[in-house]
Amino acid sequence: MRATLDFLLNDWLDVEALTRRPRFADHSRETFASVLDTCERIAREKFAPYNRLADTEEPWFDGERVHLPEATHEAMRAYVESGMLAAAQDYELGGMQLPCVVEMAANSFFSKASVAMSGYAMLTNGNANLLMAHGSPTQKEVFARNEFAGRWFGTMCLSEPQAGSSLSDVATRALPDGHDFDSDPLGPRYRLKGHKMWISGGEHEITENIVHLVLAKIPGPDGKLVPGVKGISLFVVPKRLVDEQGRLTGERNDVALAGLNHKCGYRGTTNTLLNFGEGRFPVRAYTGGLDGRGAGAIGYLVGEPGKGLAYMFHMMNEARIGVGLGATMLGMAGYEASLEYARQRPQGRPIGPAGKDPAQPQVTIIQHPDVKRMLLAQKSYCEGALALELYCARLVDEQNTAAPDAAAEARLLLEVLTPIAKSWPSEWCLEANNLAIQVLGGYGYTRDFPVEQYWRDNRLNMIHEGTHGIQGLDLLGRKVVMDGGRGLALLATRMQETIGRAAQVPELAEHAESLARALTRVGEATRAAWATGHPGEALANATPYLQAFGHAVLAWIWLDVALLAQASRAAGGPQDFLQGKLAAAKYFYRYELPKIEAWLRVVETRDSTCREMEEGWF
Amino acid sequence: MRATLDFLLNDWLDVEALTRRPRFADHSRETFASVLDTCERIAREKFAPYNRLADTEEPWFDGERVHLPEATHEAMRAYVESGMLAAAQDYELGGMQLPCVVEMAANSFFSKASVAMSGYAMLTNGNANLLMAHGSPTQKEVFARNEFAGRWFGTMCLSEPQAGSSLSDVATRALPDGHDFDSDPLGPRYRLKGHKMWISGGEHEITENIVHLVLAKIPGPDGKLVPGVKGISLFVVPKRLVDEQGRLTGERNDVALAGLNHKCGYRGTTNTLLNFGEGRFPVRAYTGGLDGRGAGAIGYLVGEPGKGLAYMFHMMNEARIGVGLGATMLGMAGYEASLEYARQRPQGRPIGPAGKDPAQPQVTIIQHPDVKRMLLAQKSYCEGALALELYCARLVDEQNTAAPDAAAEARLLLEVLTPIAKSWPSEWCLEANNLAIQVLGGYGYTRDFPVEQYWRDNRLNMIHEGTHGIQGLDLLGRKVVMDGGRGLALLATRMQETIGRAAQVPELAEHAESLARALTRVGEATRAAWATGHPGEALANATPYLQAFGHAVLAWIWLDVALLAQASRAAGGPQDFLQGKLAAAKYFYRYELPKIEAWLRVVETRDSTCREMEEGWF
């Protein structure tokens, strides 16, 4: 994978160009490479060897503490020591001022080595980033800084047992903590009560403290919660209370583990149901007059009340690119494992003009066309997805450090691409894992080989951080129609630009034509979906739309990569490597892109088969 | 599911008509129903409640014995007592002379309740059936009879560690056991040495003995094994030796458990690596002059030497229908679980013309179009697959009991349909399980709900009893071209017949047209694939061909079922139930059938992208 990563970063995305911007001026191609080297090494030494262990020795709770394998603790120590938690932060925060695209590329090694172990770090990074964007100076100093230093880890507490995707139904309540609630140096102090479900990293002993970021509602004067997402505020709720110097006060906050979720995969990341403020750990006398028991967990408001979801979504693009990259890396891990197996396993014979000759020796299975098909499919899914994720990460850098016009354009493009960056690898790199199992046959189905675990781990990605269905609604319901369709138009312009260049290259002209047709078809289907203006009709087939859109985007990415591969080949670049890229692109155009027709057909006819299905007919 | 099963058996396949044949003359619609009732009850009481237990309490080996949960023993006792092991056999063998289609329907309840537990019984049945077809009278009496009675269970030992799908490379050797080898009442006696991999039910204590059917090669006069499948013979190798009255002699045969395979799913079925004749259990003095140790496991030749694979394949159609039905039932179990969940889980709100109103109460998720889509997809996959499997089972009855011409036609049709009956549910009912998880969201990913286990269990079905790739080669390489394409022509005639009838029904005319087009396209692609006559070119895309062919067959099945549903509706049948069938058919035609175009395109162009991919390019 490293060669592909270098090719994409250096030759395709020209990350070196970023070093001409002030923020990245101290960097060079060499410093970027050295970060990748370090991460690759730590991932290989401290993560990969223990990935199966993290699955078999699932976290368990003894009633007081959650136990994780010692290997997870060690991997986290190594990760913290690498400084990667703060990689993209300012120097003064202990960071490296690394571009987002390089940070993501470096983190990809950890995801590939053990997606479940690396989950703790990714969450902590996202949590601290959010505080950097919306927290008060003290909150940044106390919470974010200690997270970047790896002293504390963080979580995101959104879902509740009765409201998974439906955040407007968040029922966790936050009440001002006494009359002096507004004069706490850590921020307006509230008492929170409620239950949070699916909280990854919600309890563990890896770090001395855990910083929870919690969505909750502050009741109105009538004591009632405001319906909808507008009533949601964001709070920072540490597991153990701290003072404004970030020292533990010795008080345990009332955040209690109600139970661990036992998952199909991704087992190494503790996933929890947390009770906030139920009285398991009574904390401080409630200045409202009650005694402490059951008064609520202490939390500090972040930013303004009612803006919690907006703050959370501010970081969502990066979080979703992170999920997409994690899914991609699971796919990549399976691809590499099945490729290695196929190269070594002798079985069967080639089919000649007269069939097979059993007197001939067996060949390695990589010689069989159907095995090549399964490997090439994996390659096209995983390397294509990797290119897309890095492209999106590069857009984050544009958004953050480019000139205003270019930054605005990058932001817009990112809005449209994020649902794809999240959903596409979740679906297709899972399919890659499915194919990896198939390449290994019966062995792939056993726990003696890693591929079945990748497949189980990857199944989570279509669910968390916004389900597949939610991504479809986001794309067709918001992203392609916002601002009169400006985002979609911008993406189309970028795609046209690639098509225009590819049309001039004889080897790629066929693909350019296919992509142009696909782009037209996506545009037609988008308009047809909304032709009646009724959201219910347009959105009933949002998921097939998401799938078609995703395949068109990936075809574009592959064509752009193929353009470079073709040029590099002509310039005498590494022929086998570049032929591989061109073959994967060709596979995608011949075997995958044609699938969009079936998906778009139901979108453009606003097919009502599903919408009109009645409960009693099932 | 029961209503669907009754509808398909009684109204669609008219199983009652079979009772007019002498073999089934004692039966009636009522006796068939009573068998289904019994099996449904036993499956509900003895299998379903312990399906998770069979997963979590995986079989383990203490060095002497393999331990299974007591629940598995009890379930097997109940199954044996039901008489289902011999359900299709002659009365004189203790059987019920049940048609294959009713036997399969009845067994489907067990597969749905616990596919892993029911595996032992299915294997035993297949093993005994093979002996009934090809064994000597004594072998039938001693081995098959005791298997039908449930006193002993059976296995099929084909694969070897170095040769999974490639049976021509079987290396297990069988040597005549002394000069009197040919005078044993149990059959010509041989000594077997070799390793057999992936043997389900290969070791357990459920029954007092295990009857292994083993493929092995008898060396030629030069001591060498004949290359290819022609050298393969079939042997019956009991774990414990028996006399010709079927009494245990007290001698342990030299069949030793080398290890258990630890699988991703399907954990309740012991899966083993067996060593034959390595000397772990030295048995009898080798009459060739050596002492017993390492002389080989004792086995008795079944039928003639060199015909082992033909015998095995004689039973393959039924075995593959069995796998397809198992995959179907896992899909069905997930469909039912996710349907129940979707009916009870409140979350989110409907999208009206002005979007969502958060002040409204939540609705159950079955109200959301995307959830309906996921349920309808499952319904169309699983009920469609169930209809196909029962149709194939009905063809087995035709083959066995119809007049010669009809029997020959049924046999031919079955040859063409078997790869689909095996592969299609393995792929699409696995996808159904994937959707079931998605309907439940995070809950579906936990082990607190059954759907993740169904998904894991079902993943095996694309691998065992001939992988997906093997099914594709069988279909495009043999079945559609054999006898100058007679099988394909016959299938086309049957499909045309359905199309002709549906074209007359206004509600179904659109589907009839789609199917006619699909049939034409499959025909064109078949010819184009073979246009150059080069097997390597034709078969490089055998798997996409298998997928397209499968979808066309399922569309045909659904149209035929829809014709009946439409007629029953008009005749005042249960409206909701029948509307459901019509909606599922419509879903299949609108959302699924159009997918075949992308698969057929690479087939008919003999796309060489995969075939020409070089190892060094990956």
PDB file of N, CA, C and O in Angstrom, chain A residues 423-474:
ATOM      1  N   SER A 423     -20.018   6.746   2.891  1.00  0.00           N
ATOM      2  CA  SER A 423     -20.831   5.561   2.574  1.00  0.00           C
ATOM      3  C   SER A 423     -20.163   4.600   1.597  1.00  0.00           C
ATOM      4  O   SER A 423     -20.324   3.382   1.709  1.00  0.00           O
ATOM      5  N   TRP A 424     -19.448   5.161   0.615  1.00  0.00           N
ATOM      6  CA  TRP A 424     -18.977   4.274  -0.454  1.00  0.00           C
ATOM      7  C   TRP A 424     -18.013   3.204   0.046  1.00  0.00           C
ATOM      8  O   TRP A 424     -18.219   2.011  -0.208  1.00  0.00           O
ATOM      9  N   PRO A 425     -16.967   3.572   0.780  1.00  0.00           N
ATOM     10  CA  PRO A 425     -16.078   2.518   1.287  1.00  0.00           C
ATOM     11  C   PRO A 425     -16.801   1.596   2.276  1.00  0.00           C
ATOM     12  O   PRO A 425     -16.491   0.407   2.353  1.00  0.00           O
ATOM     13  N   SER A 426     -17.755   2.148   3.020  1.00  0.00           N
ATOM     14  CA  SER A 426     -18.484   1.312   3.981  1.00  0.00           C
ATOM     15  C   SER A 426     -19.212   0.179   3.278  1.00  0.00           C
ATOM     16  O   SER A 426     -19.328  -0.923   3.812  1.00  0.00           O
ATOM     17  N   GLU A 427     -19.697   0.456   2.083  1.00  0.00           N
ATOM     18  CA  GLU A 427     -20.406  -0.579   1.339  1.00  0.00           C
ATOM     19  C   GLU A 427     -19.445  -1.434   0.498  1.00  0.00           C
ATOM     20  O   GLU A 427     -19.512  -2.651   0.523  1.00  0.00           O
ATOM     21  N   TRP A 428     -18.545  -0.789  -0.230  1.00  0.00           N
ATOM     22  CA  TRP A 428     -17.775  -1.523  -1.234  1.00  0.00           C
ATOM     23  C   TRP A 428     -16.483  -2.104  -0.689  1.00  0.00           C
ATOM     24  O   TRP A 428     -15.977  -3.107  -1.211  1.00  0.00           O
ATOM     25  N   CYS A 429     -15.922  -1.526   0.337  1.00  0.00           N
ATOM     26  CA  CYS A 429     -14.747  -2.157   0.937  1.00  0.00           C
ATOM     27  C   CYS A 429     -15.198  -3.289   1.856  1.00  0.00           C
ATOM     28  O   CYS A 429     -14.425  -4.218   2.132  1.00  0.00           O
ATOM     29  N   LEU A 430     -16.445  -3.266   2.280  1.00  0.00           N
ATOM     30  CA  LEU A 430     -17.041  -4.437   2.931  1.00  0.00           C
ATOM     31  C   LEU A 430     -17.183  -5.559   1.906  1.00  0.00           C
ATOM     32  O   LEU A 430     -16.879  -6.724   2.177  1.00  0.00           O
ATOM     33  N   GLU A 431     -17.629  -5.187   0.708  1.00  0.00           N
ATOM     34  CA  GLU A 431     -17.721  -6.176  -0.368  1.00  0.00           C
ATOM     35  C   GLU A 431     -16.318  -6.710  -0.703  1.00  0.00           C
ATOM     36  O   GLU A 431     -16.150  -7.888  -0.994  1.00  0.00           O
ATOM     37  N   ALA A 432     -15.331  -5.822  -0.632  1.00  0.00           N
ATOM     38  CA  ALA A 432     -13.948  -6.275  -0.843  1.00  0.00           C
ATOM     39  C   ALA A 432     -13.590  -7.344   0.188  1.00  0.00           C
ATOM     40  O   ALA A 432     -13.005  -8.383  -0.148  1.00  0.00           O
ATOM     41  N   ASN A 433     -13.953  -7.138   1.433  1.00  0.00           N
ATOM     42  CA  ASN A 433     -13.676  -8.123   2.480  1.00  0.00           C
ATOM     43  C   ASN A 433     -14.408  -9.438   2.212  1.00  0.00           C
ATOM     44  O   ASN A 433     -13.885 -10.520   2.476  1.00  0.00           O
ATOM     45  N   ASN A 434     -15.611  -9.311   1.697  1.00  0.00           N
ATOM     46  CA  ASN A 434     -16.382 -10.486   1.309  1.00  0.00           C
ATOM     47  C   ASN A 434     -15.615 -11.282   0.241  1.00  0.00           C
ATOM     48  O   ASN A 434     -15.490 -12.504   0.317  1.00  0.00           O
ATOM     49  N   LEU A 435     -15.059 -10.573  -0.725  1.00  0.00           N
ATOM     50  CA  LEU A 435     -14.286 -11.226  -1.781  1.00  0.00           C
ATOM     51  C   LEU A 435     -12.982 -11.805  -1.247  1.00  0.00           C
ATOM     52  O   LEU A 435     -12.519 -12.855  -1.704  1.00  0.00           O
ATOM     53  N   ALA A 436     -12.387 -11.124  -0.275  1.00  0.00           N
ATOM     54  CA  ALA A 436     -11.148 -11.642   0.313  1.00  0.00           C
ATOM     55  C   ALA A 436     -11.414 -13.002   0.957  1.00  0.00           C
ATOM     56  O   ALA A 436     -10.632 -13.942   0.796  1.00  0.00           O
ATOM     57  N   ILE A 437     -12.524 -13.119   1.665  1.00  0.00           N
ATOM     58  CA  ILE A 437     -12.889 -14.414   2.251  1.00  0.00           C
ATOM     59  C   ILE A 437     -13.022 -15.451   1.143  1.00  0.00           C
ATOM     60  O   ILE A 437     -12.511 -16.566   1.244  1.00  0.00           O
ATOM     61  N   GLN A 438     -13.690 -15.058   0.069  1.00  0.00           N
ATOM     62  CA  GLN A 438     -13.945 -15.997  -1.023  1.00  0.00           C
ATOM     63  C   GLN A 438     -12.641 -16.472  -1.674  1.00  0.00           C
ATOM     64  O   GLN A 438     -12.536 -17.634  -2.054  1.00  0.00           O
ATOM     65  N   VAL A 439     -11.676 -15.577  -1.793  1.00  0.00           N
ATOM     66  CA  VAL A 439     -10.384 -15.975  -2.373  1.00  0.00           C
ATOM     67  C   VAL A 439      -9.738 -17.067  -1.509  1.00  0.00           C
ATOM     68  O   VAL A 439      -9.193 -18.039  -2.025  1.00  0.00           O
ATOM     69  N   LEU A 440      -9.846 -16.930  -0.209  1.00  0.00           N
ATOM     70  CA  LEU A 440      -9.253 -17.930   0.682  1.00  0.00           C
ATOM     71  C   LEU A 440     -10.117 -19.181   0.837  1.00  0.00           C
ATOM     72  O   LEU A 440      -9.667 -20.173   1.408  1.00  0.00           O
ATOM     73  N   GLY A 441     -11.360 -19.109   0.378  1.00  0.00           N
ATOM     74  CA  GLY A 441     -12.250 -20.270   0.485  1.00  0.00           C
ATOM     75  C   GLY A 441     -12.491 -20.640   1.936  1.00  0.00           C
ATOM     76  O   GLY A 441     -12.619 -19.769   2.800  1.00  0.00           O
ATOM     77  N   GLY A 442     -12.529 -21.934   2.220  1.00  0.00           N
ATOM     78  CA  GLY A 442     -12.799 -22.386   3.581  1.00  0.00           C
ATOM     79  C   GLY A 442     -11.854 -21.771   4.603  1.00  0.00           C
ATOM     80  O   GLY A 442     -12.264 -21.407   5.707  1.00  0.00           O
ATOM     81  N   TYR A 443     -10.591 -21.618   4.229  1.00  0.00           N
ATOM     82  CA  TYR A 443      -9.628 -21.015   5.159  1.00  0.00           C
ATOM     83  C   TYR A 443     -10.036 -19.592   5.521  1.00  0.00           C
ATOM     84  O   TYR A 443      -9.882 -19.152   6.658  1.00  0.00           O
ATOM     85  N   GLY A 444     -10.567 -18.877   4.545  1.00  0.00           N
ATOM     86  CA  GLY A 444     -10.995 -17.498   4.801  1.00  0.00           C
ATOM     87  C   GLY A 444     -12.138 -17.403   5.786  1.00  0.00           C
ATOM     88  O   GLY A 444     -12.338 -16.372   6.423  1.00  0.00           O
ATOM     89  N   TYR A 445     -12.880 -18.503   5.898  1.00  0.00           N
ATOM     90  CA  TYR A 445     -14.021 -18.519   6.802  1.00  0.00           C
ATOM     91  C   TYR A 445     -13.618 -18.902   8.220  1.00  0.00           C
ATOM     92  O   TYR A 445     -14.415 -18.828   9.144  1.00  0.00           O
ATOM     93  N   THR A 446     -12.346 -19.310   8.383  1.00  0.00           N
ATOM     94  CA  THR A 446     -11.898 -19.658   9.732  1.00  0.00           C
ATOM     95  C   THR A 446     -11.243 -18.465  10.423  1.00  0.00           C
ATOM     96  O   THR A 446     -10.783 -17.528   9.773  1.00  0.00           O
ATOM     97  N   ARG A 447     -11.169 -18.567  11.728  1.00  0.00           N
ATOM     98  CA  ARG A 447     -10.553 -17.505  12.512  1.00  0.00           C
ATOM     99  C   ARG A 447      -9.030 -17.663  12.566  1.00  0.00           C
ATOM    100  O   ARG A 447      -8.361 -16.906  13.272  1.00  0.00           O
ATOM    101  N   ASP A 448      -8.507 -18.629  11.804  1.00  0.00           N
ATOM    102  CA  ASP A 448      -7.050 -18.763  11.703  1.00  0.00           C
ATOM    103  C   ASP A 448      -6.464 -17.756  10.719  1.00  0.00           C
ATOM    104  O   ASP A 448      -5.251 -17.568  10.671  1.00  0.00           O
ATOM    105  N   PHE A 449      -7.321 -17.151   9.913  1.00  0.00           N
ATOM    106  CA  PHE A 449      -6.873 -16.142   8.954  1.00  0.00           C
ATOM    107  C   PHE A 449      -7.599 -14.836   9.281  1.00  0.00           C
ATOM    108  O   PHE A 449      -8.689 -14.851   9.856  1.00  0.00           O
ATOM    109  N   PRO A 450      -6.995 -13.706   8.906  1.00  0.00           N
ATOM    110  CA  PRO A 450      -7.566 -12.449   9.407  1.00  0.00           C
ATOM    111  C   PRO A 450      -8.802 -11.930   8.657  1.00  0.00           C
ATOM    112  O   PRO A 450      -9.484 -11.050   9.148  1.00  0.00           O
ATOM    113  N   VAL A 451      -9.070 -12.492   7.468  1.00  0.00           N
ATOM    114  CA  VAL A 451     -10.055 -11.826   6.615  1.00  0.00           C
ATOM    115  C   VAL A 451     -11.477 -11.814   7.165  1.00  0.00           C
ATOM    116  O   VAL A 451     -12.233 -10.876   6.939  1.00  0.00           O
ATOM    117  N   GLU A 452     -11.860 -12.884   7.885  1.00  0.00           N
ATOM    118  CA  GLU A 452     -13.231 -12.883   8.425  1.00  0.00           C
ATOM    119  C   GLU A 452     -13.398 -11.775   9.463  1.00  0.00           C
ATOM    120  O   GLU A 452     -14.470 -11.189   9.578  1.00  0.00           O
ATOM    121  N   GLN A 453     -12.336 -11.474  10.188  1.00  0.00           N
ATOM    122  CA  GLN A 453     -12.443 -10.386  11.169  1.00  0.00           C
ATOM    123  C   GLN A 453     -12.575  -9.027  10.483  1.00  0.00           C
ATOM    124  O   GLN A 453     -13.358  -8.177  10.919  1.00  0.00           O
ATOM    125  N   TYR A 454     -11.831  -8.827   9.414  1.00  0.00           N
ATOM    126  CA  TYR A 454     -11.960  -7.557   8.687  1.00  0.00           C
ATOM    127  C   TYR A 454     -13.399  -7.358   8.230  1.00  0.00           C
ATOM    128  O   TYR A 454     -13.953  -6.269   8.294  1.00  0.00           O
ATOM    129  N   TRP A 455     -13.980  -8.462   7.733  1.00  0.00           N
ATOM    130  CA  TRP A 455     -15.353  -8.411   7.231  1.00  0.00           C
ATOM    131  C   TRP A 455     -16.322  -8.070   8.373  1.00  0.00           C
ATOM    132  O   TRP A 455     -17.180  -7.190   8.235  1.00  0.00           O
ATOM    133  N   ARG A 456     -16.131  -8.711   9.521  1.00  0.00           N
ATOM    134  CA  ARG A 456     -17.000  -8.409  10.669  1.00  0.00           C
ATOM    135  C   ARG A 456     -16.785  -6.976  11.151  1.00  0.00           C
ATOM    136  O   ARG A 456     -17.735  -6.253  11.452  1.00  0.00           O
ATOM    137  N   ASP A 457     -15.522  -6.570  11.237  1.00  0.00           N
ATOM    138  CA  ASP A 457     -15.219  -5.211  11.699  1.00  0.00           C
ATOM    139  C   ASP A 457     -15.859  -4.172  10.766  1.00  0.00           C
ATOM    140  O   ASP A 457     -16.440  -3.189  11.209  1.00  0.00           O
ATOM    141  N   ASN A 458     -15.733  -4.422   9.478  1.00  0.00           N
ATOM    142  CA  ASN A 458     -16.163  -3.425   8.498  1.00  0.00           C
ATOM    143  C   ASN A 458     -17.673  -3.250   8.467  1.00  0.00           C
ATOM    144  O   ASN A 458     -18.168  -2.197   8.050  1.00  0.00           O
ATOM    145  N   ARG A 459     -18.393  -4.267   8.941  1.00  0.00           N
ATOM    146  CA  ARG A 459     -19.858  -4.174   8.870  1.00  0.00           C
ATOM    147  C   ARG A 459     -20.414  -3.007   9.690  1.00  0.00           C
ATOM    148  O   ARG A 459     -21.513  -2.525   9.432  1.00  0.00           O
ATOM    149  N   LEU A 460     -19.615  -2.557  10.657  1.00  0.00           N
ATOM    150  CA  LEU A 460     -20.094  -1.428  11.477  1.00  0.00           C
ATOM    151  C   LEU A 460     -20.184  -0.126  10.681  1.00  0.00           C
ATOM    152  O   LEU A 460     -21.011   0.735  10.978  1.00  0.00           O
ATOM    153  N   ASN A 461     -19.324  -0.004   9.674  1.00  0.00           N
ATOM    154  CA  ASN A 461     -19.178   1.313   9.055  1.00  0.00           C
ATOM    155  C   ASN A 461     -20.412   1.823   8.305  1.00  0.00           C
ATOM    156  O   ASN A 461     -20.564   3.029   8.121  1.00  0.00           O
ATOM    157  N   MET A 462     -21.273   0.924   7.879  1.00  0.00           N
ATOM    158  CA  MET A 462     -22.522   1.370   7.244  1.00  0.00           C
ATOM    159  C   MET A 462     -23.533   1.841   8.287  1.00  0.00           C
ATOM    160  O   MET A 462     -24.614   2.313   7.944  1.00  0.00           O
ATOM    161  N   ILE A 463     -23.192   1.643   9.551  1.00  0.00           N
ATOM    162  CA  ILE A 463     -24.149   1.968  10.624  1.00  0.00           C
ATOM    163  C   ILE A 463     -23.750   3.221  11.392  1.00  0.00           C
ATOM    164  O   ILE A 463     -24.565   4.133  11.555  1.00  0.00           O
ATOM    165  N   HIS A 464     -22.508   3.274  11.886  1.00  0.00           N
ATOM    166  CA  HIS A 464     -22.180   4.397  12.773  1.00  0.00           C
ATOM    167  C   HIS A 464     -21.858   5.692  12.011  1.00  0.00           C
ATOM    168  O   HIS A 464     -21.678   5.675  10.813  1.00  0.00           O
ATOM    169  N   GLU A 465     -21.863   6.786  12.726  1.00  0.00           N
ATOM    170  CA  GLU A 465     -21.620   8.121  12.134  1.00  0.00           C
ATOM    171  C   GLU A 465     -22.596   8.436  11.007  1.00  0.00           C
ATOM    172  O   GLU A 465     -22.230   9.047  10.009  1.00  0.00           O
ATOM    173  N   GLY A 466     -23.855   8.040  11.172  1.00  0.00           N
ATOM    174  CA  GLY A 466     -24.862   8.274  10.138  1.00  0.00           C
ATOM    175  C   GLY A 466     -24.972   7.057   9.246  1.00  0.00           C
ATOM    176  O   GLY A 466     -24.054   6.746   8.506  1.00  0.00           O
ATOM    177  N   THR A 467     -26.118   6.376   9.330  1.00  0.00           N
ATOM    178  CA  THR A 467     -26.301   5.147   8.545  1.00  0.00           C
ATOM    179  C   THR A 467     -26.285   5.440   7.045  1.00  0.00           C
ATOM    180  O   THR A 467     -26.373   6.587   6.617  1.00  0.00           O
ATOM    181  N   HIS A 468     -26.225   4.368   6.289  1.00  0.00           N
ATOM    182  CA  HIS A 468     -26.294   4.468   4.829  1.00  0.00           C
ATOM    183  C   HIS A 468     -27.541   5.268   4.401  1.00  0.00           C
ATOM    184  O   HIS A 468     -27.458   6.158   3.557  1.00  0.00           O
ATOM    185  N   GLY A 469     -28.668   4.931   4.993  1.00  0.00           N
ATOM    186  CA  GLY A 469     -29.914   5.621   4.646  1.00  0.00           C
ATOM    187  C   GLY A 469     -29.827   7.115   4.913  1.00  0.00           C
ATOM    188  O   GLY A 469     -30.300   7.939   4.119  1.00  0.00           O
ATOM    189  N   ILE A 470     -29.214   7.464   6.035  1.00  0.00           N
ATOM    190  CA  ILE A 470     -29.046   8.877   6.400  1.00  0.00           C
ATOM    191  C   ILE A 470     -28.128   9.578   5.387  1.00  0.00           C
ATOM    192  O   ILE A 470     -28.364  10.733   5.007  1.00  0.00           O
ATOM    193  N   GLN A 471     -27.101   8.899   4.951  1.00  0.00           N
ATOM    194  CA  GLN A 471     -26.187   9.502   3.966  1.00  0.00           C
ATOM    195  C   GLN A 471     -26.922   9.778   2.652  1.00  0.00           C
ATOM    196  O   GLN A 471     -26.700  10.806   2.008  1.00  0.00           O
ATOM    197  N   GLY A 472     -27.780   8.849   2.274  1.00  0.00           N
ATOM    198  CA  GLY A 472     -28.554   9.032   1.049  1.00  0.00           C
ATOM    199  C   GLY A 472     -29.472  10.237   1.145  1.00  0.00           C
ATOM    200  O   GLY A 472     -29.577  11.054   0.215  1.00  0.00           O
ATOM    201  N   LEU A 473     -30.147  10.359   2.281  1.00  0.00           N
ATOM    202  CA  LEU A 473     -31.045  11.505   2.492  1.00  0.00           C
ATOM    203  C   LEU A 473     -30.245  12.802   2.505  1.00  0.00           C
ATOM    204  O   LEU A 473     -30.686  13.824   1.971  1.00  0.00           O
ATOM    205  N   ASP A 474     -29.091  12.770   3.122  1.00  0.00           N
ATOM    206  CA  ASP A 474     -28.230  13.951   3.180  1.00  0.00           C
ATOM    207  C   ASP A 474     -27.810  14.364   1.762  1.00  0.00           C
ATOM    208  O   ASP A 474     -27.846  15.545   1.407  1.00  0.00           O
TER     209      ASP A 474
END
